[in-house]
mmCIF file of C-alpha atoms in Angstrom:
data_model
loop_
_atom_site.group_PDB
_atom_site.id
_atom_site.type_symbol
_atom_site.label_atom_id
_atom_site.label_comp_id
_atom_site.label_asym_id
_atom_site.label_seq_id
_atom_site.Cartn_x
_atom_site.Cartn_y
_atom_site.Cartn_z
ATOM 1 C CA UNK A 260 0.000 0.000 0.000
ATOM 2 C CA UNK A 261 1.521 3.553 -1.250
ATOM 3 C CA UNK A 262 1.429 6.500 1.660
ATOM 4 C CA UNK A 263 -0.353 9.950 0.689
ATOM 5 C CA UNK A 264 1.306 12.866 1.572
ATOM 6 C CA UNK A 265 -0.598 15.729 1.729
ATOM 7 C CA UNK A 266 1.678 18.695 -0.366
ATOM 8 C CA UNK A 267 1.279 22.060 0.266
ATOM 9 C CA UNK A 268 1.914 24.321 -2.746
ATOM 10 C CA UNK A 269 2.310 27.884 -1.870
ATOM 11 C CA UNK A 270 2.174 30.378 -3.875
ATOM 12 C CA UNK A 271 4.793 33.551 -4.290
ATOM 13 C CA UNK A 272 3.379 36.177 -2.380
ATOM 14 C CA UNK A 273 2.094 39.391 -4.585
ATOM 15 C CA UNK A 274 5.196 41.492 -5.626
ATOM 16 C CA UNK A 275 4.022 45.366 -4.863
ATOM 17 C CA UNK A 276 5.911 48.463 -4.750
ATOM 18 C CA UNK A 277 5.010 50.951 -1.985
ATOM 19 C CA UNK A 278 4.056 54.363 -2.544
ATOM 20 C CA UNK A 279 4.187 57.484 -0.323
ATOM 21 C CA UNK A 280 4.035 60.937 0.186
ATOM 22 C CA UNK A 281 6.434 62.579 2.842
ATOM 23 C CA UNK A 282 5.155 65.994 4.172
ATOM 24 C CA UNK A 283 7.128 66.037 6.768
ATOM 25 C CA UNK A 284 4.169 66.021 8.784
ATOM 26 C CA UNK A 285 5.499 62.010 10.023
ATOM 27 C CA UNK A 286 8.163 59.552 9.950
ATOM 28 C CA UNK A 287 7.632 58.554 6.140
ATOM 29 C CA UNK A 288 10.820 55.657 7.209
ATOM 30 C CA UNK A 289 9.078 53.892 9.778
ATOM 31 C CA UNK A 290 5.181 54.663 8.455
ATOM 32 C CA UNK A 291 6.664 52.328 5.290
ATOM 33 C CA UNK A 292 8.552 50.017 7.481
ATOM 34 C CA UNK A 293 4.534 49.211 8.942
ATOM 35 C CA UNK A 294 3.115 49.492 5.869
ATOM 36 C CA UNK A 295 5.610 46.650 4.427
ATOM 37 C CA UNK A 296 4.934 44.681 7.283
ATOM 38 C CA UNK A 297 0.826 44.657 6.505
ATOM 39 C CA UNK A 298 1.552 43.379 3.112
ATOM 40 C CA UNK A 299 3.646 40.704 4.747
ATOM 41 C CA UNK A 300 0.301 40.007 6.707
ATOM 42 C CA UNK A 301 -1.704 40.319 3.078
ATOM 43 C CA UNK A 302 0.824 37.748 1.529
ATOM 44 C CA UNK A 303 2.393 40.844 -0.482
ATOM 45 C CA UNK A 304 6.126 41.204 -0.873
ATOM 46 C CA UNK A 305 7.360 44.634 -1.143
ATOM 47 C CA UNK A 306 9.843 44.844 -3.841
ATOM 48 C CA UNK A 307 10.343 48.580 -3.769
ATOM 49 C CA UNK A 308 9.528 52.087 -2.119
ATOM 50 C CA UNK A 309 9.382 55.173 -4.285
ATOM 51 C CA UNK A 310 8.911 58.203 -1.621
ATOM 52 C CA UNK A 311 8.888 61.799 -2.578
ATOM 53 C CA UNK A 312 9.310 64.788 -0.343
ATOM 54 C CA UNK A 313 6.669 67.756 -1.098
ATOM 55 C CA UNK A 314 4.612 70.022 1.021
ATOM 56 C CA UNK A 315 1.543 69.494 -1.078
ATOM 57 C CA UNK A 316 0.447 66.321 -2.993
ATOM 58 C CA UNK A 317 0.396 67.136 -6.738
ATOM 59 C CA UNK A 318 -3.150 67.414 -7.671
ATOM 60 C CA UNK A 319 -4.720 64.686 -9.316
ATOM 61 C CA UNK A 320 -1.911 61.709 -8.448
ATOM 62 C CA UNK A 321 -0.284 62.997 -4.990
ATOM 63 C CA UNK A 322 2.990 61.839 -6.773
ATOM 64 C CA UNK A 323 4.886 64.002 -9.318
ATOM 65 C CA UNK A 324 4.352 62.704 -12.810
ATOM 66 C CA UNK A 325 8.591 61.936 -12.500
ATOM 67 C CA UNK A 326 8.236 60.175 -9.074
ATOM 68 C CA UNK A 327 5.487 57.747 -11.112
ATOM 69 C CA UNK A 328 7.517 57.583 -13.975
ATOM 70 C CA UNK A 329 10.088 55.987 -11.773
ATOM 71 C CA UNK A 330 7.550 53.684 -10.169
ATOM 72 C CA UNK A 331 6.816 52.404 -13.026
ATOM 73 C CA UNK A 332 9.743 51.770 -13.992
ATOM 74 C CA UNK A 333 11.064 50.038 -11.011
ATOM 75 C CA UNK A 334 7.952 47.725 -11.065
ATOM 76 C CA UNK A 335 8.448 46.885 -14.437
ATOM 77 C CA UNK A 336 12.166 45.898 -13.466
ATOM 78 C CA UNK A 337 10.814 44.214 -10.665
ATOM 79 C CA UNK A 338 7.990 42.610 -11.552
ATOM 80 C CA UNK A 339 5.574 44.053 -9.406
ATOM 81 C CA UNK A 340 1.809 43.262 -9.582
ATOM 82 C CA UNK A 341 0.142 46.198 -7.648
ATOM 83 C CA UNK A 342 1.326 49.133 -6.007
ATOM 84 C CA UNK A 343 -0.407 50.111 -2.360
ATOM 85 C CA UNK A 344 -0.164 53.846 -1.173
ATOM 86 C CA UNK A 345 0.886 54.833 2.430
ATOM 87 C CA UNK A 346 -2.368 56.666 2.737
ATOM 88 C CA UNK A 347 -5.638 57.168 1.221
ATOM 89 C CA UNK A 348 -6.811 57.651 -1.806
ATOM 90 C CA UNK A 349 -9.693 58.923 -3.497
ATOM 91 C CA UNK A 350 -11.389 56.909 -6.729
ATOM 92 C CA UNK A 351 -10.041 59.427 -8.934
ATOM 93 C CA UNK A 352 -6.761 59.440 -7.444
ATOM 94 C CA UNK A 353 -6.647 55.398 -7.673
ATOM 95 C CA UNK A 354 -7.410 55.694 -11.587
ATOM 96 C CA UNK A 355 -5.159 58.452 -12.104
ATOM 97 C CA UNK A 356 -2.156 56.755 -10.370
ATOM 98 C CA UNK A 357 -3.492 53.313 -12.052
ATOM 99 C CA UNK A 358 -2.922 55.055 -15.435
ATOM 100 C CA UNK A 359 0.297 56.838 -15.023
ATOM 101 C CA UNK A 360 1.350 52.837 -13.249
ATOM 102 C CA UNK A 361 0.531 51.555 -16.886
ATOM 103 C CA UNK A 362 -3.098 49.753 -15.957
ATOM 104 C CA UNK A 363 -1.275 48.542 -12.801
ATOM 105 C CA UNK A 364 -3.438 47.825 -9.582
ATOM 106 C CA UNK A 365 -3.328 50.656 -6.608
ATOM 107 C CA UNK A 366 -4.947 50.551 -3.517
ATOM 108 C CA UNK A 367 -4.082 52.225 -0.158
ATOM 109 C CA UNK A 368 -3.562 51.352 3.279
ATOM 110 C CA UNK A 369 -6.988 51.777 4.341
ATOM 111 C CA UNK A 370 -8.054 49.058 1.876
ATOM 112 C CA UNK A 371 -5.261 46.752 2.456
ATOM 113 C CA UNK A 372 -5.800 46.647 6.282
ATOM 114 C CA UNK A 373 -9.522 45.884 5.183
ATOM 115 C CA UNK A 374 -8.480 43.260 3.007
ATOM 116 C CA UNK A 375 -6.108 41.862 6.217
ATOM 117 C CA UNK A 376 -9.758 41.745 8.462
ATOM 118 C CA UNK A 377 -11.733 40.294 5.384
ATOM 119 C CA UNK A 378 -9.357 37.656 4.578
ATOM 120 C CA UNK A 379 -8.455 36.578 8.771
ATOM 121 C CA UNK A 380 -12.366 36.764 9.380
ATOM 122 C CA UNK A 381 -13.889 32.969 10.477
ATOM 123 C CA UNK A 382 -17.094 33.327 11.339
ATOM 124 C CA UNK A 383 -20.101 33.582 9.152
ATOM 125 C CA UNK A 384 -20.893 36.937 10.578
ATOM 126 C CA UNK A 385 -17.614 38.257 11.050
ATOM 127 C CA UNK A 386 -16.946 37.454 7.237
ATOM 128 C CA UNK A 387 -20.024 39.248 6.107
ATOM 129 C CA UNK A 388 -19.299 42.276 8.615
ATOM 130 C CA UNK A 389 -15.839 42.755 7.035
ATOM 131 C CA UNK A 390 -17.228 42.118 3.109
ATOM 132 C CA UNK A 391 -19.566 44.686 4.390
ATOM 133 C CA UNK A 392 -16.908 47.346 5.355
ATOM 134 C CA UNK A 393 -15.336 46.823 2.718
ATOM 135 C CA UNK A 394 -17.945 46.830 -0.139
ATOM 136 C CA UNK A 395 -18.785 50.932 1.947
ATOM 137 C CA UNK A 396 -15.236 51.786 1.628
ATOM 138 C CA UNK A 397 -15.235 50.825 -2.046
ATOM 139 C CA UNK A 398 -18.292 52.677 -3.443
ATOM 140 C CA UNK A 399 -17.350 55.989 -3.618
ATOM 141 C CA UNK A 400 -13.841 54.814 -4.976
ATOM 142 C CA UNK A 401 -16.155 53.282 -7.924
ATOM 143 C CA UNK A 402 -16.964 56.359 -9.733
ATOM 144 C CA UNK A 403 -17.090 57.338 -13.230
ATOM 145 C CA UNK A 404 -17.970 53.493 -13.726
ATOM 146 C CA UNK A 405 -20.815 53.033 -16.489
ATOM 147 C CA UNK A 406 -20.871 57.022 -17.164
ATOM 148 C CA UNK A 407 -21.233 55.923 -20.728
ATOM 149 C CA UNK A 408 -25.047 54.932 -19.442
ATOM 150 C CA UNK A 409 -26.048 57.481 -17.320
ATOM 151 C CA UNK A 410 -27.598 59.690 -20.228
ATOM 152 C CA UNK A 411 -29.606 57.035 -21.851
ATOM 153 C CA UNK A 412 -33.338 58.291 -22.132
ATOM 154 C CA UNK A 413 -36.035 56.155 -21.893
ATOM 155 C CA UNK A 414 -37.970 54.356 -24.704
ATOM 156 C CA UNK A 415 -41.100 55.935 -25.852
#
């Protein structure tokens, strides 16, 4: 008689690049340093950190246009799936920054540490609480989606 062994396959974590805006207003080093660590705790591996240093975010995609040019570029090199912001973001700023990323994936911390809650929840009602928190954070992020149909008229 032949023995099973039960193998466990696990897959690469997520390769992401970390994003952030110092304003001096924090420790940007050590904000990053906990940031990496939650998407250790998300099965993300942070490849990279692109910081820049400006009083005010740049309207539109926090990040100067050169700053995401190098992000990019570094998770191109890198092979980075998704890039997760040390802050939050609004739905336009996610597209925006999605767009100058090259179509790449962005969220921010506030929907990574959801994503930590939704994927550690067990119970049947702690699983639906967290889907549920997270399903009210995404909504307004959501956006512009289907403006092609909001000025169809109705038959007649």
């Amino acid at each position: 008689m032949s023995e099973l062994y039960d193998i466990l396959v696990e897959t690469p974590p997520t390769k992401v690049i970390l994003l952030a805006l110092d304003q001096g207003l924090w420790d940007c080093e050590r904000s990053l340093a906990e940031l990496s660590a939650l998407c250790e705790a998300n099965h993300m591996e942070a490849v990279a950190e692109v910081t820049q240093k400006r009083q005010t975010p740049e309207t539109g995609i926090v990040l100067g246009s050169g700053k995401l040019e190098e992000a990019a570029a570094a998770a191109a090199e890198l092979g980075a799936e998704c890039a997760v912001f040390d802050g939050e973001l609004t739905g336009s700023q996610i597209r925006n920054i999605s767009t100058a990323l090259g179509g790449m994936e962005v969220i921010d911390r506030t929907m990574l540490i959801l994503e930590i809650f939704r994927s550690r929840a067990v119970t049947n009602e702690g699983k639906l609480q967290t889907e549920l928190a997270l399903l009210r954070y995404r909504l307004p992020r959501l956006q512009g989606m289907g403006e092609s149909l909001s000025r169809q008229g109705g038959g007649g």
